[in-house]
Coordinates of N, CA and C in Angstrom, one line a residue:
X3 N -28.7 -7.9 23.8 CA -29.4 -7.1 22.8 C -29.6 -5.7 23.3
X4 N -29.2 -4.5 22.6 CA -29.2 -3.1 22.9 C -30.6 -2.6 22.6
X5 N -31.5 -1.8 22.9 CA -32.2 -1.2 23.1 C -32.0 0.4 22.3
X6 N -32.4 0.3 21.2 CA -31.8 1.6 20.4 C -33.2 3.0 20.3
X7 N -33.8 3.7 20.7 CA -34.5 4.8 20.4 C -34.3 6.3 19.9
X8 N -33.0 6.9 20.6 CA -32.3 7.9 20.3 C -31.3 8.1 19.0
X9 N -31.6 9.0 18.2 CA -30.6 9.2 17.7 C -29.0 8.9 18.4
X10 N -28.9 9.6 19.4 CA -27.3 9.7 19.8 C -27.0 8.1 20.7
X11 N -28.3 7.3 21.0 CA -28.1 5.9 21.0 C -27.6 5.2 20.0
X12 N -28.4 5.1 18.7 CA -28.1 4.9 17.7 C -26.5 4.8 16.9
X13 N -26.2 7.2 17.5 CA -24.6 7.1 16.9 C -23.5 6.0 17.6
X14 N -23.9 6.1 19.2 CA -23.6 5.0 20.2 C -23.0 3.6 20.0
X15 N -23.8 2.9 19.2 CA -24.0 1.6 18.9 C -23.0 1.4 17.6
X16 N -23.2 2.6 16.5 CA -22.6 2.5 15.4 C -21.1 2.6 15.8
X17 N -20.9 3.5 16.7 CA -18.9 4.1 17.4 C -18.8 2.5 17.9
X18 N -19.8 1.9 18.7 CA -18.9 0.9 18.9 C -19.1 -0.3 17.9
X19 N -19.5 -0.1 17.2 CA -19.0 -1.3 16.2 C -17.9 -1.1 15.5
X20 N -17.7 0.0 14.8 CA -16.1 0.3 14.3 C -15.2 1.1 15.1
X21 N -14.9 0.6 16.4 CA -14.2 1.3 17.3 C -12.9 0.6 17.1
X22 N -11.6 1.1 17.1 CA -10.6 0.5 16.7 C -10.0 0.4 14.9
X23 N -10.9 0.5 14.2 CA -10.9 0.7 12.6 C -10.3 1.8 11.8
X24 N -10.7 2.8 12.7 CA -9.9 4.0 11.9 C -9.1 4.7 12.8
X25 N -7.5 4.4 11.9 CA -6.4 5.8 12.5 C -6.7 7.0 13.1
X26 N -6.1 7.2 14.4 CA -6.5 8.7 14.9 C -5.9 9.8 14.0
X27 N -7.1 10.5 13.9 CA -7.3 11.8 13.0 C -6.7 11.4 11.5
X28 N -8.0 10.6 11.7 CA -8.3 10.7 9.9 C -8.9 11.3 8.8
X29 N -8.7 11.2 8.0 CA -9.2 12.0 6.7 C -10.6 11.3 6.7
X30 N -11.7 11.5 6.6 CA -13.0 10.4 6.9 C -14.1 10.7 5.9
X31 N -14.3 10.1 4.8 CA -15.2 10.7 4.3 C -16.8 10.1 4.6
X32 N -17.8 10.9 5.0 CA -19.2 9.9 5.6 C -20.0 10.2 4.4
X33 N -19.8 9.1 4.0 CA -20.8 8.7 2.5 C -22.1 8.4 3.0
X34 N -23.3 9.4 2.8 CA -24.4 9.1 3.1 C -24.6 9.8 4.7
X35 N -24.0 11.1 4.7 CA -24.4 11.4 5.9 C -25.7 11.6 6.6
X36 N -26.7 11.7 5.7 CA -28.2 12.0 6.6 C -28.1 13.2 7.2
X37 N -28.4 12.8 8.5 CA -28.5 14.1 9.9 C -27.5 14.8 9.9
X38 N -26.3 14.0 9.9 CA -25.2 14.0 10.7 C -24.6 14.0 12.1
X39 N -25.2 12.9 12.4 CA -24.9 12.1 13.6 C -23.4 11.9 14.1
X40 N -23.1 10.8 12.4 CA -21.6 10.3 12.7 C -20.6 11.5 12.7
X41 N -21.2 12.0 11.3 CA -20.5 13.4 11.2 C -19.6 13.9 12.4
X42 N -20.5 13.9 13.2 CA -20.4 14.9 14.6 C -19.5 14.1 15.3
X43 N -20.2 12.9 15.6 CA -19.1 11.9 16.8 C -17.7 11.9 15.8
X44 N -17.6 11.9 14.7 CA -16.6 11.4 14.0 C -15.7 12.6 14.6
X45 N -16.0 13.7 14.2 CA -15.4 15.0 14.5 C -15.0 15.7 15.9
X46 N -16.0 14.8 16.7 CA -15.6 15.4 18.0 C -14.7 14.1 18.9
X47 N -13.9 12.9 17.7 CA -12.8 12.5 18.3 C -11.9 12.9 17.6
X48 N -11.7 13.8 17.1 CA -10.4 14.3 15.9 C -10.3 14.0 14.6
X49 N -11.2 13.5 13.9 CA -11.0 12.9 12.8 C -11.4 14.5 11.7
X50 N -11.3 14.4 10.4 CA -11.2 15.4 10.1 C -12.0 14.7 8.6
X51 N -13.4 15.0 8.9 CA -14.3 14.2 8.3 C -15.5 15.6 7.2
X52 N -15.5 14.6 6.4 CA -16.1 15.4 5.2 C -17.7 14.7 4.9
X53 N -18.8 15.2 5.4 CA -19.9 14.9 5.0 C -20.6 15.0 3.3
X54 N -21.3 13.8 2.9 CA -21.3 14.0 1.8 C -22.8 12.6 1.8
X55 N -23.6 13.7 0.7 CA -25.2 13.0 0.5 C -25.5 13.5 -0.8
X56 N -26.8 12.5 -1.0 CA -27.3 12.6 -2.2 C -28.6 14.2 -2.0
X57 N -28.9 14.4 -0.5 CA -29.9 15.6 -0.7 C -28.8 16.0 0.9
X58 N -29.2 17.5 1.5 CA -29.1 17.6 2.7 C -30.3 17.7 3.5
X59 N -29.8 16.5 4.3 CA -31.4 16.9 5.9 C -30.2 16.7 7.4
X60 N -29.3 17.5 6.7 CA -28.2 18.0 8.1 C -29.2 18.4 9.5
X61 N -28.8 18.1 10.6 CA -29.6 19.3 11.4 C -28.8 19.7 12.2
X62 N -26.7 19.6 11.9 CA -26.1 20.2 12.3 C -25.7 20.9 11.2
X63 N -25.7 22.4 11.7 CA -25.0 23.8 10.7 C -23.7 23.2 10.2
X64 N -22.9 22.8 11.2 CA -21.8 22.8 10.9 C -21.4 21.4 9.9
X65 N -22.1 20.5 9.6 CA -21.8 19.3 8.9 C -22.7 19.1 8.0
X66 N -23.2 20.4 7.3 CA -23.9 20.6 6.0 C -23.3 19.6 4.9
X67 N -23.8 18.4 4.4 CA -23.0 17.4 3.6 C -22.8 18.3 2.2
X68 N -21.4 17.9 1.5 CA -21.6 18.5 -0.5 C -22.7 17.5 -0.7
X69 N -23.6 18.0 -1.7 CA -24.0 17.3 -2.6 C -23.5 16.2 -3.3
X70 N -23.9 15.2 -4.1 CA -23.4 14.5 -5.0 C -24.4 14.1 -5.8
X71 N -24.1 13.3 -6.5 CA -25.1 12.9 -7.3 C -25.8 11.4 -7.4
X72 N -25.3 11.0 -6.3 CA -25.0 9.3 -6.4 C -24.1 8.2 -6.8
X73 N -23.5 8.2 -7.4 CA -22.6 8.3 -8.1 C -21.1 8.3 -8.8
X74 N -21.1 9.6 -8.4 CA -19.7 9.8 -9.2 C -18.9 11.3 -7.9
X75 N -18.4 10.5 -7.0 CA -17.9 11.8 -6.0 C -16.7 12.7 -6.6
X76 N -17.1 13.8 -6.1 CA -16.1 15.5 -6.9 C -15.0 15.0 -5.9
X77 N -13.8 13.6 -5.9 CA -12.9 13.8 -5.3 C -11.4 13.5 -5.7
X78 N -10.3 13.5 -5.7 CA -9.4 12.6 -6.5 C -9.1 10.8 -5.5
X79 N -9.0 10.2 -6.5 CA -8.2 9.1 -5.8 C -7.4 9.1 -4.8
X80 N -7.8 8.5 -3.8 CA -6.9 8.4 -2.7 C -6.9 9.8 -1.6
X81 N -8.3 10.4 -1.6 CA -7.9 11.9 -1.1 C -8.6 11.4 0.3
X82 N -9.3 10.5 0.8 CA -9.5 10.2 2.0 C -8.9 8.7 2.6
X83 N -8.5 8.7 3.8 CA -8.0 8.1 4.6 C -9.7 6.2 4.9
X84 N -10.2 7.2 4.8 CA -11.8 5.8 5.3 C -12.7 6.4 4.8
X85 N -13.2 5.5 4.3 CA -15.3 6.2 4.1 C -15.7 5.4 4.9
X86 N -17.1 5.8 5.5 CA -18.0 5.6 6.0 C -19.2 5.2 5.5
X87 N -20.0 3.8 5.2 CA -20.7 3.9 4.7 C -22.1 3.5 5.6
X88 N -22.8 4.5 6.5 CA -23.4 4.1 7.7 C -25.4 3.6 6.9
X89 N -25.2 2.5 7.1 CA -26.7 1.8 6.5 C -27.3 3.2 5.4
X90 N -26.7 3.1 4.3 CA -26.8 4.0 2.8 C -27.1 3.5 2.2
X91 N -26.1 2.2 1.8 CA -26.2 1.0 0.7 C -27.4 0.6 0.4
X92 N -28.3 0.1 1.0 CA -29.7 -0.1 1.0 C -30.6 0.8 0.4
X93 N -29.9 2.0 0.4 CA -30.8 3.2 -0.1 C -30.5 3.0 -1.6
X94 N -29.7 2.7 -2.0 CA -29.4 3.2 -3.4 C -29.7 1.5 -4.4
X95 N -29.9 2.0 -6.0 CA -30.4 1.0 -6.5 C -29.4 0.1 -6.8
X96 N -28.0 0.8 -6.6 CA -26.5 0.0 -7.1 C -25.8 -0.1 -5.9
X97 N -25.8 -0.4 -5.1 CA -24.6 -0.6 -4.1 C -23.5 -1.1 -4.5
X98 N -23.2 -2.0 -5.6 CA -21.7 -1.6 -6.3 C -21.7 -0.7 -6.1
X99 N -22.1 0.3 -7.5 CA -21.9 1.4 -7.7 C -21.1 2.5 -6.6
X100 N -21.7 2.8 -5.7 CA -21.7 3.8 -4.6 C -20.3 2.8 -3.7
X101 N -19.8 1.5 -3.5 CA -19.0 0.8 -3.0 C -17.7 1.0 -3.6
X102 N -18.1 0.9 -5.5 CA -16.6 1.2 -6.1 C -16.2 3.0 -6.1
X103 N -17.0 3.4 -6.1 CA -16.5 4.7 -6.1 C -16.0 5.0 -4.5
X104 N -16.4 4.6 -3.7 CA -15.7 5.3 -2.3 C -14.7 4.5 -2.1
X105 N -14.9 3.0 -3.1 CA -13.4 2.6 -2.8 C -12.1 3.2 -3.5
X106 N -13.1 4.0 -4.4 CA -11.7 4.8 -5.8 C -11.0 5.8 -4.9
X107 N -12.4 6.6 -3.4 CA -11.3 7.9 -3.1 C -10.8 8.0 -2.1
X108 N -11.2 6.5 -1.3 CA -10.7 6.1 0.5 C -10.0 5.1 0.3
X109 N -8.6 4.6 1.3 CA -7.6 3.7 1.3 C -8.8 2.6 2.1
X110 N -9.5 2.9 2.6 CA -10.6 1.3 3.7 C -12.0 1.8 3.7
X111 N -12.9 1.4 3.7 CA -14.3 1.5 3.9 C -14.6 1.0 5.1
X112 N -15.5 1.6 5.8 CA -16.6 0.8 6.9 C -17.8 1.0 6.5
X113 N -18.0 -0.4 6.3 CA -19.6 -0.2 6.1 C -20.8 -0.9 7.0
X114 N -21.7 -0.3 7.5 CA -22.4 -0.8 8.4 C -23.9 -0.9 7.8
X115 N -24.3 -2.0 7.8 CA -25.2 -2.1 7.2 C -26.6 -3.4 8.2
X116 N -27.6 -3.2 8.1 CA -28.7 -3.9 8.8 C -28.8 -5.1 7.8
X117 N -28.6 -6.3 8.7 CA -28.7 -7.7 7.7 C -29.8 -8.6 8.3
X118 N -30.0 -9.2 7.3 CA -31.2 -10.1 7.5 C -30.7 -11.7 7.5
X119 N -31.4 -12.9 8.2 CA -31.1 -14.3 8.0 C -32.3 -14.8 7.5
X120 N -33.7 -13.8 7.6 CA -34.8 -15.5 7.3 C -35.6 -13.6 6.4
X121 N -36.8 -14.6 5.9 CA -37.7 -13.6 5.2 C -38.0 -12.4 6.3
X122 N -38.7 -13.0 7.4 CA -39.0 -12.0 8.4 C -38.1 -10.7 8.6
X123 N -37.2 -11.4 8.6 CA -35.4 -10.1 9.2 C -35.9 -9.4 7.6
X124 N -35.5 -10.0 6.4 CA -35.7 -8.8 5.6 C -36.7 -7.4 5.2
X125 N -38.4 -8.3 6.3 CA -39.2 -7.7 6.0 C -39.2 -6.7 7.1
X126 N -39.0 -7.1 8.3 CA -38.4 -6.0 9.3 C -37.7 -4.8 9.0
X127 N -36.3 -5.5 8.5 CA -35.1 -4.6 7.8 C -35.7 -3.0 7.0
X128 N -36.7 -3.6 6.1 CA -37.6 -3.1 5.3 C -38.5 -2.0 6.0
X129 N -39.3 -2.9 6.4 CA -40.1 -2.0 6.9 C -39.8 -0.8 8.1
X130 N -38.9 -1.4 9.0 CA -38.0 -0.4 10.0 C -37.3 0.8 9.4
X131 N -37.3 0.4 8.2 CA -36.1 1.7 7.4 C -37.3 2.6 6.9
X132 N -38.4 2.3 6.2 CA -39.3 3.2 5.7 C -40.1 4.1 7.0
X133 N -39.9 3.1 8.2 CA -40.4 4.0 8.8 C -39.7 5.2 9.5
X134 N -38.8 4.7 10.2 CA -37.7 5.7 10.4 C -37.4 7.1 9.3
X135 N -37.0 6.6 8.0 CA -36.8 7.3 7.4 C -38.2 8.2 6.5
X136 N -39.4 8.3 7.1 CA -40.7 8.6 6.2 C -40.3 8.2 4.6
X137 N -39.7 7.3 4.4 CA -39.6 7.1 3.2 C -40.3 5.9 2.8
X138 N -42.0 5.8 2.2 CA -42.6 4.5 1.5 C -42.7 4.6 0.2
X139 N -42.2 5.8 -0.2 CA -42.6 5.0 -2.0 C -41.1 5.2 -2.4
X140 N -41.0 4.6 -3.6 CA -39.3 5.1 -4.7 C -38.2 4.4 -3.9
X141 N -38.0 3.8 -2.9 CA -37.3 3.4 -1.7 C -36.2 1.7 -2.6
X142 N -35.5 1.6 -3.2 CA -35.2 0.6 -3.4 C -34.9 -0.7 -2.5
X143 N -34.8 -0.8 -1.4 CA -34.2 -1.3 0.1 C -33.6 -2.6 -0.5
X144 N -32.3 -2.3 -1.3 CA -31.3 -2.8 -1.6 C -30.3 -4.0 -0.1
X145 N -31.5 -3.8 0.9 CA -31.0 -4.8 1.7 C -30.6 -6.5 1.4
X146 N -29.5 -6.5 2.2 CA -28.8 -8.1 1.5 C -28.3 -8.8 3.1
X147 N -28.4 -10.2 3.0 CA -27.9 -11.0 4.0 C -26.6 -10.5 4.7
X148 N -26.2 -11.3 5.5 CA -24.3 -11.5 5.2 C -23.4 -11.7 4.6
X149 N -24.0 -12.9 4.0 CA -23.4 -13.6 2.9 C -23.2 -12.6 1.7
X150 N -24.7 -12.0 1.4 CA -24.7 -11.6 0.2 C -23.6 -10.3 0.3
X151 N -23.6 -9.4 1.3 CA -22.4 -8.2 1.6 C -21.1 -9.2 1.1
X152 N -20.9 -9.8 2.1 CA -19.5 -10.6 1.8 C -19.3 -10.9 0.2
X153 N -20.1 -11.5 -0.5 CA -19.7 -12.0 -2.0 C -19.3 -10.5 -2.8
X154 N -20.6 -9.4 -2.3 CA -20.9 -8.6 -2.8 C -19.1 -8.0 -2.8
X155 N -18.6 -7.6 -1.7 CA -17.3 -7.0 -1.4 C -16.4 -8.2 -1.8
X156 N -16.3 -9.1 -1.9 CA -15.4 -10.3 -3.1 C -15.6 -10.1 -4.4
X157 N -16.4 -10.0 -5.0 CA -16.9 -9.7 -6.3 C -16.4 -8.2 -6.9
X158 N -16.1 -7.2 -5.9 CA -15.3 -6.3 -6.0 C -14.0 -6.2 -5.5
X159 N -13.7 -6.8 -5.6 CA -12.3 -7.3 -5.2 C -11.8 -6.5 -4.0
X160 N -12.2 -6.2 -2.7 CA -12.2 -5.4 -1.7 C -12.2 -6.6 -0.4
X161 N -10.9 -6.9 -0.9 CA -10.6 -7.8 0.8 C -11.1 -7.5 2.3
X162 N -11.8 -8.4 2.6 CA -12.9 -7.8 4.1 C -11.7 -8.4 4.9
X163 N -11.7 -7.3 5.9 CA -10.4 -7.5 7.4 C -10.9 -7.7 8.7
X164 N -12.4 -7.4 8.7 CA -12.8 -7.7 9.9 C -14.3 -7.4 9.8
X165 N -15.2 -8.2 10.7 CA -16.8 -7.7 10.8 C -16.7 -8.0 12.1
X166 N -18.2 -7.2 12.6 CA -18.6 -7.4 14.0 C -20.1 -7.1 13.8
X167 N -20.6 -7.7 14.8 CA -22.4 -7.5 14.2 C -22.7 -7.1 15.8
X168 N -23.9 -6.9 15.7 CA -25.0 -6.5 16.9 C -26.2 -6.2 16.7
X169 N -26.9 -7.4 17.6 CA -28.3 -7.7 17.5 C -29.0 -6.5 18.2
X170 N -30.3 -5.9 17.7 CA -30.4 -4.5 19.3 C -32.3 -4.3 18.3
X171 N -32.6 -3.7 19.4 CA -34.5 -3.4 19.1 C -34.4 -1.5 18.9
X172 N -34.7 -1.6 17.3 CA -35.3 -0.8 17.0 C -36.6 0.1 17.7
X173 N -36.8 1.0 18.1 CA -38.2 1.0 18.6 C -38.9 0.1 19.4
X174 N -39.2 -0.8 18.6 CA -40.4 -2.4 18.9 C -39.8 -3.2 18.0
X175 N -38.8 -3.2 16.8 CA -38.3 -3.9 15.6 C -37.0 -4.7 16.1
X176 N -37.0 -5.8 15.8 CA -35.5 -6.2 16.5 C -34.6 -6.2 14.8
X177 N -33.4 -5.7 15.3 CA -32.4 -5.7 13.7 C -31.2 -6.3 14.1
X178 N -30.5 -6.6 13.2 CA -29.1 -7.1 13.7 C -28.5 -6.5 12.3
X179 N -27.0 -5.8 13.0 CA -26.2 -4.9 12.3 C -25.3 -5.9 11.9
X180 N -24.6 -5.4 10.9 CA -23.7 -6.1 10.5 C -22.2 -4.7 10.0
X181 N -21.2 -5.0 10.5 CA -20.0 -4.1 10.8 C -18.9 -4.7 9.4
X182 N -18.2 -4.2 8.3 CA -17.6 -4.6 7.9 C -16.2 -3.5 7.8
X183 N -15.4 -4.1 8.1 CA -13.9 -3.0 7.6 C -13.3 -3.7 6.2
X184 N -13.3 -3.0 5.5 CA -12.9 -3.7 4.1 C -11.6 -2.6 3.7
X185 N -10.2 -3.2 2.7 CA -9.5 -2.6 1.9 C -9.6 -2.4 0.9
X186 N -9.9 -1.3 0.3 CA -10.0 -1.1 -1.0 C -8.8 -1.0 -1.7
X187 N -7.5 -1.1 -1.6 CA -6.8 -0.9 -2.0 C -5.9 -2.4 -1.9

C-alpha cells in the first residue's frame, strides 16, 4: 500500500498505473484536468497533450485547460490519439455522458477512477473527494464499484483491454484505484 500526500506523489502513482498504455508522443487529451498535474507529467514525456475542464484552477501557466461545457467537446472525431480521464467521472452527474463523448474524439481512453467494495470504501471514496477537493455541497460523487465501471464501459460498447488497481492511504483515508485502458473504437 502507497502512502499518497503530495500532489506530485499522487501524479506518481497515477504514471504508474497507466504506464505502458499510451504511444510515445501522443496526441492526449486530459479530460478533466484540474491543477494540471498530469497535464505536466504527460508533457514532460513527449506527449502532446491538450488540457481540457469544466472551470480552470490550473496552477500551471502553461496547461491553462479550454473550457467546456461538460458535455459536448469543441473537437472533431478522432482528433486525439487517448483521453485521459483522471478520477472526473465521479464529478459529473452522467459519466456516460462525458465517457461517450471522449470516446467520439480519442481512438482509447484511460480512465482512473477510485473504487469502492463494501459501504465503508464508498463512504470514504466520498468523503476523501469532498475533502480534498473543498467541494461539500452540489458534488454528485458519481462513484461506482468495479463491476459497476466494467458494465458501465460494456454497456457502451467500449471493449476494456486491460485494468490495474492500487490500494494506497490518502492522507489518513485508505482508497483503492482502479486503472482502466478501454477502446473506443
Amino acid at each position: 500500500m502507497k502512502l499518497v500526500i503530495t500532489p506530485n506523489q499522487r501524479t506518481r502513482l497515477i504514471a504508474s498505473l497507466m504506464e505502458g498504455w499510451i504511444a510515445p508522443h501522443s496526441r492526449v487529451l486530459d479530460l478533466g484536468a484540474g491543477q494540471g498535474y498530469i497535464s505536466r507529467y504527460l508533457a514532460s514525456v513527449g506527449h502532446r497533450v491538450t488540457p481540457v475542464d469544466v472551470r480552470d484552477t490550473s496552477i500551471f501557466p502553461e496547461f491553462k485547460p479550454m473550457l467546456y461545457d461538460g458535455a459536448h467537446l469543441p473537437f472533431e472525431s478522432g482528433s486525439f490519439d487517448t483521453a485521459i480521464l483522471c478520477t472526473v467521472l465521479h464529478h459529473t452527474p452522467s459519466p456516460e455522458v462525458v465517457l461517450r463523448e471522449a470516446g467520439r474524439v480519442a481512438n482509447q481512453l484511460v480512465v482512473i477512477e477510485d473504487i469502492f467494495r463494501t459501504r465503508f470504501g464508498k463512504f470514504t471514496a466520498a468523503a476523501g473527494c469532498s475533502i480534498s477537493n473543498f467541494q461539500f455541497t452540489n458534488h454528485p460523487h458519481s462513484n461506482r464499484s468495479d463491476e459497476q465501471w466494467r458494465e458501465t464501459f460494456g454497456t457502451l460498447g467500449m471493449p476494456l483491454l486491460r485494468t490495474r488497481y492500487q490500494r494506497y492511504i490518502f492522507v489518513v483515508l485508505p482508497f483503492f484505484a482502479g486503472a482502466y485502458h478501454i477502446s473506443s473504437r
